[in-house]
Amino acid sequence: MGVEVCWDPAAKQPPAREAAFKSMTAATAGDKDGWLALFAPDAVVEDPVGPSMFDEEGKGHHGRAGLSAFWDKTIGNVEKFEFVIRDSHAAGSEVANVGTITTYLPGGYRVDTDGVFVYRVNEDGLVVSMRAFWETERAMATARQV
């Protein structure tokens, strides 16, 4: 018998899983300030990992200013998010979530992004690293009008 992943924020969760849940909740609510507050001042976000249309050099978005610019370039342009986490593996100060993020974009487009989303937190429960492993071409192949 397996253990179910519980996303109930009232249930006791490992700190990294809790931070991931809060990150998804803030993104869904369009709460930029709340989202930024989840991250340590020197945090790094790689979404996706490596060079992409969001990060040409593939070095990630660093610190509050970098994360704020990342939000404006990506999360802030999404009209609606749907997160489906199929599995979650917490270990130490990290969690790897396996799932699909569906984004609804201006112009009536929908994109499904399958990936593995890894969060690492510090002793205060603030995110110091978020690394999203997903493939741009695969995500863009799902783009469709809704």
CSV table of N, CA and C in Angstrom, one decimal, residues 6-144:
chain,number,residue,atom,x,y,z
A,6,CYS,N,-0.4,14.3,0.1
A,6,CYS,CA,-1.4,15.2,0.7
A,6,CYS,C,-1.1,16.6,0.4
A,7,TRP,N,-1.9,17.3,-0.3
A,7,TRP,CA,-1.6,18.7,-0.6
A,7,TRP,C,-2.4,19.6,0.3
A,8,ASP,N,-3.0,19.1,1.3
A,8,ASP,CA,-3.8,19.9,2.3
A,8,ASP,C,-2.8,20.7,3.1
A,9,PRO,N,-2.9,22.1,2.9
A,9,PRO,CA,-1.9,22.9,3.6
A,9,PRO,C,-2.1,22.9,5.2
A,10,ALA,N,-3.2,22.3,5.7
A,10,ALA,CA,-3.4,22.2,7.1
A,10,ALA,C,-2.7,21.0,7.6
A,11,ALA,N,-2.4,20.0,6.8
A,11,ALA,CA,-1.7,18.8,7.2
A,11,ALA,C,-0.2,19.1,7.3
A,12,LYS,N,0.5,18.5,8.2
A,12,LYS,CA,1.9,18.6,8.4
A,12,LYS,C,2.7,18.1,7.2
A,13,GLN,N,3.5,18.9,6.6
A,13,GLN,CA,4.2,18.5,5.4
A,13,GLN,C,5.7,18.8,5.6
A,14,PRO,N,6.6,18.2,4.9
A,14,PRO,CA,8.0,18.6,4.9
A,14,PRO,C,8.1,20.0,4.4
A,15,PRO,N,9.0,20.8,4.9
A,15,PRO,CA,9.1,22.2,4.6
A,15,PRO,C,9.2,22.5,3.1
A,16,ALA,N,9.9,21.8,2.4
A,16,ALA,CA,10.1,22.0,0.9
A,16,ALA,C,8.7,21.8,0.2
A,17,ARG,N,8.0,20.8,0.6
A,17,ARG,CA,6.7,20.5,0.0
A,17,ARG,C,5.7,21.6,0.3
A,18,GLU,N,5.8,22.1,1.6
A,18,GLU,CA,4.9,23.2,2.0
A,18,GLU,C,5.3,24.5,1.2
A,19,ALA,N,6.6,24.7,1.0
A,19,ALA,CA,6.9,25.9,0.2
A,19,ALA,C,6.5,25.8,-1.3
A,20,ALA,N,6.6,24.6,-1.8
A,20,ALA,CA,6.1,24.4,-3.2
A,20,ALA,C,4.6,24.6,-3.3
A,21,PHE,N,3.9,24.1,-2.4
A,21,PHE,CA,2.4,24.3,-2.3
A,21,PHE,C,2.1,25.8,-2.3
A,22,LYS,N,2.8,26.5,-1.4
A,22,LYS,CA,2.6,28.0,-1.3
A,22,LYS,C,2.9,28.7,-2.6
A,23,SER,N,4.0,28.3,-3.2
A,23,SER,CA,4.4,28.9,-4.5
A,23,SER,C,3.3,28.7,-5.6
A,24,MET,N,2.8,27.5,-5.7
A,24,MET,CA,1.7,27.2,-6.6
A,24,MET,C,0.4,28.0,-6.3
A,25,THR,N,0.1,28.1,-5.0
A,25,THR,CA,-1.0,28.9,-4.6
A,25,THR,C,-0.9,30.4,-4.9
A,26,ALA,N,0.3,30.9,-4.6
A,26,ALA,CA,0.5,32.4,-4.9
A,26,ALA,C,0.4,32.6,-6.4
A,27,ALA,N,1.0,31.7,-7.3
A,27,ALA,CA,0.9,31.9,-8.7
A,27,ALA,C,-0.5,31.8,-9.2
A,28,THR,N,-1.3,30.9,-8.7
A,28,THR,CA,-2.7,30.7,-9.1
A,28,THR,C,-3.5,32.0,-8.7
A,29,ALA,N,-3.1,32.6,-7.6
A,29,ALA,CA,-3.8,33.8,-7.1
A,29,ALA,C,-3.3,35.1,-7.8
A,30,GLY,N,-2.2,35.0,-8.5
A,30,GLY,CA,-1.7,36.2,-9.1
A,30,GLY,C,-1.0,37.1,-8.1
A,31,ASP,N,-0.6,36.5,-7.0
A,31,ASP,CA,0.0,37.2,-5.8
A,31,ASP,C,1.5,37.3,-6.0
A,32,LYS,N,2.0,38.3,-6.7
A,32,LYS,CA,3.4,38.4,-6.9
A,32,LYS,C,4.2,38.7,-5.6
A,33,ASP,N,3.7,39.6,-4.8
A,33,ASP,CA,4.4,39.9,-3.6
A,33,ASP,C,4.4,38.7,-2.6
A,34,GLY,N,3.3,38.0,-2.6
A,34,GLY,CA,3.3,36.7,-1.7
A,34,GLY,C,4.2,35.7,-2.3
A,35,TRP,N,4.3,35.6,-3.6
A,35,TRP,CA,5.2,34.6,-4.2
A,35,TRP,C,6.7,35.0,-3.9
A,36,LEU,N,7.0,36.2,-4.1
A,36,LEU,CA,8.4,36.7,-3.8
A,36,LEU,C,8.8,36.5,-2.4
A,37,ALA,N,7.8,36.7,-1.5
A,37,ALA,CA,8.1,36.5,0.0
A,37,ALA,C,8.5,35.1,0.3
A,38,LEU,N,8.2,34.1,-0.5
A,38,LEU,CA,8.5,32.7,-0.2
A,38,LEU,C,10.0,32.4,-0.5
A,39,PHE,N,10.7,33.3,-1.1
A,39,PHE,CA,12.1,33.1,-1.5
A,39,PHE,C,13.1,33.8,-0.7
A,40,ALA,N,14.2,33.2,-0.4
A,40,ALA,CA,15.3,33.8,0.3
A,40,ALA,C,15.9,34.9,-0.6
A,41,PRO,N,16.5,35.9,0.0
A,41,PRO,CA,17.0,37.1,-0.8
A,41,PRO,C,18.0,36.7,-1.9
A,42,ASP,N,18.7,35.6,-1.7
A,42,ASP,CA,19.7,35.2,-2.7
A,42,ASP,C,19.2,33.9,-3.5
A,43,ALA,N,17.9,33.7,-3.6
A,43,ALA,CA,17.4,32.5,-4.3
A,43,ALA,C,17.6,32.6,-5.8
A,44,VAL,N,17.6,31.4,-6.3
A,44,VAL,CA,17.8,31.2,-7.8
A,44,VAL,C,16.6,30.4,-8.3
A,45,VAL,N,16.0,30.8,-9.4
A,45,VAL,CA,14.9,30.1,-10.1
A,45,VAL,C,15.4,29.8,-11.5
A,46,GLU,N,15.4,28.5,-11.8
A,46,GLU,CA,15.7,28.0,-13.2
A,46,GLU,C,14.5,27.3,-13.7
A,47,ASP,N,13.7,28.0,-14.5
A,47,ASP,CA,12.4,27.5,-15.0
A,47,ASP,C,12.3,28.0,-16.5
A,48,PRO,N,12.6,27.0,-17.4
A,48,PRO,CA,13.2,25.7,-17.2
A,48,PRO,C,14.7,25.8,-17.0
A,49,VAL,N,15.3,24.6,-16.6
A,49,VAL,CA,16.7,24.5,-16.4
A,49,VAL,C,17.4,24.6,-17.8
A,50,GLY,N,18.4,25.4,-17.8
A,50,GLY,CA,19.2,25.6,-19.1
A,50,GLY,C,18.7,26.8,-19.9
A,51,PRO,N,19.3,27.0,-21.0
A,51,PRO,CA,18.9,28.2,-21.9
A,51,PRO,C,17.5,28.0,-22.4
A,52,SER,N,16.7,29.1,-22.4
A,52,SER,CA,15.3,29.1,-22.8
A,52,SER,C,14.9,30.5,-23.3
A,53,MET,N,13.7,30.6,-23.7
A,53,MET,CA,13.2,31.9,-24.1
A,53,MET,C,13.1,32.8,-23.0
A,54,PHE,N,13.1,32.3,-21.7
A,54,PHE,CA,13.0,33.1,-20.5
A,54,PHE,C,14.4,33.4,-19.9
A,55,ASP,N,15.4,32.7,-20.4
A,55,ASP,CA,16.7,32.8,-19.8
A,55,ASP,C,17.7,32.4,-20.8
A,56,GLU,N,18.1,33.3,-21.7
A,56,GLU,CA,18.9,32.9,-22.9
A,56,GLU,C,20.3,32.3,-22.5
A,57,GLU,N,20.9,32.7,-21.4
A,57,GLU,CA,22.2,32.2,-21.0
A,57,GLU,C,22.0,30.9,-20.2
A,58,GLY,N,20.8,30.6,-19.7
A,58,GLY,CA,20.6,29.4,-18.9
A,58,GLY,C,21.2,29.4,-17.5
A,59,LYS,N,21.4,30.6,-16.9
A,59,LYS,CA,22.0,30.7,-15.6
A,59,LYS,C,21.0,30.9,-14.5
A,60,GLY,N,19.8,31.0,-14.8
A,60,GLY,CA,18.7,31.2,-13.8
A,60,GLY,C,18.5,32.7,-13.5
A,61,HIS,N,17.5,32.9,-12.7
A,61,HIS,CA,17.1,34.2,-12.3
A,61,HIS,C,17.5,34.3,-10.8
A,62,HIS,N,18.3,35.4,-10.5
A,62,HIS,CA,18.9,35.5,-9.1
A,62,HIS,C,18.4,36.6,-8.3
A,63,GLY,N,18.2,36.4,-7.0
A,63,GLY,CA,17.8,37.4,-6.1
A,63,GLY,C,16.4,38.0,-6.4
A,64,ARG,N,16.0,38.9,-5.5
A,64,ARG,CA,14.6,39.4,-5.6
A,64,ARG,C,14.4,40.1,-6.9
A,65,ALA,N,15.3,40.9,-7.4
A,65,ALA,CA,15.2,41.6,-8.7
A,65,ALA,C,15.0,40.7,-9.8
A,66,GLY,N,15.8,39.6,-9.8
A,66,GLY,CA,15.8,38.6,-10.9
A,66,GLY,C,14.5,37.9,-10.9
A,67,LEU,N,14.0,37.5,-9.7
A,67,LEU,CA,12.8,36.7,-9.5
A,67,LEU,C,11.6,37.6,-9.9
A,68,SER,N,11.6,38.9,-9.5
A,68,SER,CA,10.6,39.8,-9.9
A,68,SER,C,10.5,40.0,-11.4
A,69,ALA,N,11.6,40.1,-12.1
A,69,ALA,CA,11.6,40.2,-13.5
A,69,ALA,C,11.1,38.9,-14.2
A,70,PHE,N,11.5,37.7,-13.6
A,70,PHE,CA,11.0,36.4,-14.1
A,70,PHE,C,9.5,36.4,-14.0
A,71,TRP,N,8.9,36.8,-12.8
A,71,TRP,CA,7.5,36.8,-12.7
A,71,TRP,C,6.8,37.7,-13.8
A,72,ASP,N,7.3,38.9,-14.0
A,72,ASP,CA,6.8,39.8,-15.0
A,72,ASP,C,6.8,39.2,-16.4
A,73,LYS,N,7.9,38.4,-16.7
A,73,LYS,CA,8.1,37.9,-18.0
A,73,LYS,C,7.2,36.6,-18.2
A,74,THR,N,6.9,35.9,-17.1
A,74,THR,CA,6.3,34.6,-17.3
A,74,THR,C,5.0,34.5,-16.5
A,75,ILE,N,5.0,34.3,-15.2
A,75,ILE,CA,3.8,34.1,-14.4
A,75,ILE,C,2.8,35.2,-14.5
A,76,GLY,N,3.3,36.4,-14.6
A,76,GLY,CA,2.4,37.6,-14.7
A,76,GLY,C,1.6,37.7,-16.0
A,77,ASN,N,2.0,36.9,-17.0
A,77,ASN,CA,1.3,36.9,-18.3
A,77,ASN,C,0.3,35.8,-18.4
A,78,VAL,N,0.2,35.0,-17.4
A,78,VAL,CA,-0.8,33.9,-17.4
A,78,VAL,C,-2.1,34.3,-16.9
A,79,GLU,N,-3.2,34.0,-17.6
A,79,GLU,CA,-4.5,34.3,-17.1
A,79,GLU,C,-5.0,33.4,-16.0
A,80,LYS,N,-4.6,32.1,-16.2
A,80,LYS,CA,-5.1,31.1,-15.2
A,80,LYS,C,-4.1,29.9,-15.2
A,81,PHE,N,-3.9,29.4,-14.0
A,81,PHE,CA,-3.0,28.2,-13.8
A,81,PHE,C,-3.9,27.0,-13.3
A,82,GLU,N,-3.5,25.8,-13.7
A,82,GLU,CA,-4.0,24.6,-13.1
A,82,GLU,C,-2.8,23.7,-12.8
A,83,PHE,N,-2.6,23.3,-11.6
A,83,PHE,CA,-1.5,22.5,-11.2
A,83,PHE,C,-2.0,21.1,-10.9
A,84,VAL,N,-1.5,20.1,-11.5
A,84,VAL,CA,-1.8,18.7,-11.2
A,84,VAL,C,-0.5,18.0,-10.9
A,85,ILE,N,-0.3,17.7,-9.6
A,85,ILE,CA,0.9,17.0,-9.1
A,85,ILE,C,0.6,15.6,-8.9
A,86,ARG,N,1.2,14.7,-9.8
A,86,ARG,CA,0.9,13.3,-9.7
A,86,ARG,C,1.7,12.6,-8.7
A,87,ASP,N,2.9,13.1,-8.4
A,87,ASP,CA,3.7,12.5,-7.4
A,87,ASP,C,4.6,13.5,-6.8
A,88,SER,N,5.1,13.3,-5.6
A,88,SER,CA,6.0,14.2,-4.9
A,88,SER,C,6.9,13.4,-4.0
A,89,HIS,N,8.2,13.7,-4.1
A,89,HIS,CA,9.3,13.0,-3.4
A,89,HIS,C,10.0,14.0,-2.5
A,90,ALA,N,9.8,14.0,-1.2
A,90,ALA,CA,10.5,14.9,-0.3
A,90,ALA,C,11.6,14.2,0.3
A,91,ALA,N,12.8,14.9,0.4
A,91,ALA,CA,14.0,14.3,1.0
A,91,ALA,C,14.8,15.4,1.5
A,92,GLY,N,15.2,15.4,2.8
A,92,GLY,CA,16.0,16.5,3.4
A,92,GLY,C,15.3,17.8,3.2
A,93,SER,N,16.0,18.7,2.7
A,93,SER,CA,15.5,20.1,2.5
A,93,SER,C,14.9,20.3,1.1
A,94,GLU,N,14.7,19.2,0.4
A,94,GLU,CA,14.2,19.4,-1.0
A,94,GLU,C,12.9,18.5,-1.3
A,95,VAL,N,12.2,18.9,-2.3
A,95,VAL,CA,11.1,18.1,-2.8
A,95,VAL,C,11.1,18.2,-4.3
A,96,ALA,N,10.8,17.0,-5.0
A,96,ALA,CA,10.7,16.9,-6.4
A,96,ALA,C,9.3,16.6,-6.7
A,97,ASN,N,8.6,17.5,-7.3
A,97,ASN,CA,7.2,17.2,-7.7
A,97,ASN,C,7.1,16.9,-9.2
A,98,VAL,N,6.3,15.8,-9.5
A,98,VAL,CA,6.1,15.4,-10.8
A,98,VAL,C,4.7,15.7,-11.2
A,99,GLY,N,4.5,16.5,-12.3
A,99,GLY,CA,3.2,16.9,-12.6
A,99,GLY,C,3.1,17.7,-13.9
A,100,THR,N,1.9,18.3,-14.1
A,100,THR,CA,1.6,19.1,-15.2
A,100,THR,C,1.0,20.4,-14.8
A,101,ILE,N,1.6,21.5,-15.4
A,101,ILE,CA,1.1,22.8,-15.2
A,101,ILE,C,0.4,23.2,-16.4
A,102,THR,N,-0.9,23.5,-16.3
A,102,THR,CA,-1.7,24.0,-17.5
A,102,THR,C,-1.8,25.5,-17.3
A,103,THR,N,-1.4,26.2,-18.4
A,103,THR,CA,-1.5,27.7,-18.4
A,103,THR,C,-2.4,28.1,-19.4
A,104,TYR,N,-3.3,29.1,-19.1
A,104,TYR,CA,-4.2,29.7,-20.0
A,104,TYR,C,-3.6,31.1,-20.3
A,105,LEU,N,-3.4,31.3,-21.6
A,105,LEU,CA,-2.7,32.5,-22.0
A,105,LEU,C,-3.6,33.5,-22.7
A,106,PRO,N,-3.2,34.8,-22.8
A,106,PRO,CA,-4.0,35.7,-23.6
A,106,PRO,C,-4.3,35.2,-25.0
A,107,GLY,N,-5.4,35.6,-25.5
A,107,GLY,CA,-5.8,35.1,-26.9
A,107,GLY,C,-6.5,33.8,-26.9
A,108,GLY,N,-6.7,33.3,-25.7
A,108,GLY,CA,-7.5,32.0,-25.7
A,108,GLY,C,-6.7,30.8,-25.9
A,109,TYR,N,-5.4,30.8,-25.6
A,109,TYR,CA,-4.5,29.6,-25.7
A,109,TYR,C,-4.3,28.9,-24.4
A,110,ARG,N,-4.1,27.6,-24.5
A,110,ARG,CA,-3.8,26.8,-23.4
A,110,ARG,C,-2.6,25.9,-23.7
A,111,VAL,N,-1.7,25.8,-22.7
A,111,VAL,CA,-0.5,25.0,-22.9
A,111,VAL,C,-0.3,24.1,-21.7
A,112,ASP,N,0.0,22.9,-21.9
A,112,ASP,CA,0.3,21.9,-20.8
A,112,ASP,C,1.8,21.6,-20.7
A,113,THR,N,2.3,21.8,-19.6
A,113,THR,CA,3.8,21.6,-19.4
A,113,THR,C,4.0,20.5,-18.4
A,114,ASP,N,4.4,19.4,-18.9
A,114,ASP,CA,4.8,18.2,-18.0
A,114,ASP,C,6.2,18.4,-17.5
A,115,GLY,N,6.5,18.1,-16.3
A,115,GLY,CA,7.8,18.3,-15.8
A,115,GLY,C,8.0,17.8,-14.4
A,116,VAL,N,9.3,18.0,-13.9
A,116,VAL,CA,9.7,17.7,-12.6
A,116,VAL,C,10.1,19.0,-12.0
A,117,PHE,N,9.6,19.4,-10.9
A,117,PHE,CA,9.7,20.7,-10.3
A,117,PHE,C,10.4,20.6,-8.9
A,118,VAL,N,11.6,21.0,-8.8
A,118,VAL,CA,12.4,20.7,-7.6
A,118,VAL,C,12.6,22.0,-6.8
A,119,TYR,N,12.2,22.0,-5.5
A,119,TYR,CA,12.4,23.1,-4.6
A,119,TYR,C,13.3,22.7,-3.5
A,120,ARG,N,14.2,23.6,-3.1
A,120,ARG,CA,15.1,23.4,-2.0
A,120,ARG,C,14.9,24.6,-1.1
A,121,VAL,N,14.7,24.4,0.2
A,121,VAL,CA,14.5,25.4,1.2
A,121,VAL,C,15.7,25.5,2.2
A,122,ASN,N,15.8,26.7,2.9
A,122,ASN,CA,16.8,26.8,3.9
A,122,ASN,C,16.1,26.5,5.3
A,123,GLU,N,16.9,26.7,6.3
A,123,GLU,CA,16.4,26.3,7.7
A,123,GLU,C,15.2,27.2,8.1
A,124,ASP,N,14.9,28.3,7.5
A,124,ASP,CA,13.8,29.1,7.7
A,124,ASP,C,12.5,28.8,6.9
A,125,GLY,N,12.7,27.8,6.0
A,125,GLY,CA,11.6,27.3,5.1
A,125,GLY,C,11.5,28.2,3.9
A,126,LEU,N,12.4,29.1,3.6
A,126,LEU,CA,12.4,30.0,2.4
A,126,LEU,C,13.1,29.2,1.3
A,127,VAL,N,12.5,29.4,0.1
A,127,VAL,CA,13.1,28.7,-1.1
A,127,VAL,C,14.4,29.4,-1.5
A,128,VAL,N,15.4,28.5,-1.6
A,128,VAL,CA,16.7,29.0,-2.0
A,128,VAL,C,17.0,28.6,-3.5
A,129,SER,N,16.3,27.6,-3.9
A,129,SER,CA,16.4,27.1,-5.3
A,129,SER,C,15.1,26.5,-5.8
A,130,MET,N,14.7,26.9,-7.0
A,130,MET,CA,13.6,26.2,-7.7
A,130,MET,C,14.1,25.9,-9.1
A,131,ARG,N,14.1,24.6,-9.4
A,131,ARG,CA,14.6,24.1,-10.7
A,131,ARG,C,13.5,23.3,-11.4
A,132,ALA,N,13.0,23.8,-12.5
A,132,ALA,CA,12.0,23.1,-13.2
A,132,ALA,C,12.5,22.4,-14.5
A,133,PHE,N,12.3,21.1,-14.5
A,133,PHE,CA,12.8,20.3,-15.6
A,133,PHE,C,11.6,20.1,-16.6
A,134,TRP,N,11.6,20.8,-17.7
A,134,TRP,CA,10.6,20.6,-18.7
A,134,TRP,C,11.2,21.0,-20.0
A,135,GLU,N,10.5,20.5,-21.1
A,135,GLU,CA,11.0,20.8,-22.5
A,135,GLU,C,10.1,21.7,-23.2
A,136,THR,N,10.7,22.8,-23.6
A,136,THR,CA,9.9,23.9,-24.3
A,136,THR,C,9.2,23.3,-25.5
A,137,GLU,N,9.8,22.5,-26.3
A,137,GLU,CA,9.2,22.0,-27.6
A,137,GLU,C,8.0,21.1,-27.2
A,138,ARG,N,8.1,20.3,-26.2
A,138,ARG,CA,7.0,19.4,-25.8
A,138,ARG,C,5.8,20.3,-25.3
A,139,ALA,N,6.1,21.3,-24.5
A,139,ALA,CA,5.1,22.1,-24.0
A,139,ALA,C,4.4,22.9,-25.1
A,140,MET,N,5.2,23.5,-26.0
A,140,MET,CA,4.6,24.3,-27.1
A,140,MET,C,3.8,23.4,-28.0
A,141,ALA,N,4.1,22.1,-28.2
A,141,ALA,CA,3.4,21.2,-29.0
A,141,ALA,C,1.9,21.0,-28.5
A,142,THR,N,1.7,21.3,-27.2
A,142,THR,CA,0.3,21.2,-26.7
A,142,THR,C,-0.5,22.5,-26.8
A,143,ALA,N,0.1,23.6,-27.3
A,143,ALA,CA,-0.6,24.8,-27.4
A,143,ALA,C,-1.8,24.7,-28.3
A,144,ARG,N,-3.0,25.2,-27.8
A,144,ARG,CA,-4.2,25.1,-28.6
A,144,ARG,C,-5.2,26.2,-28.1
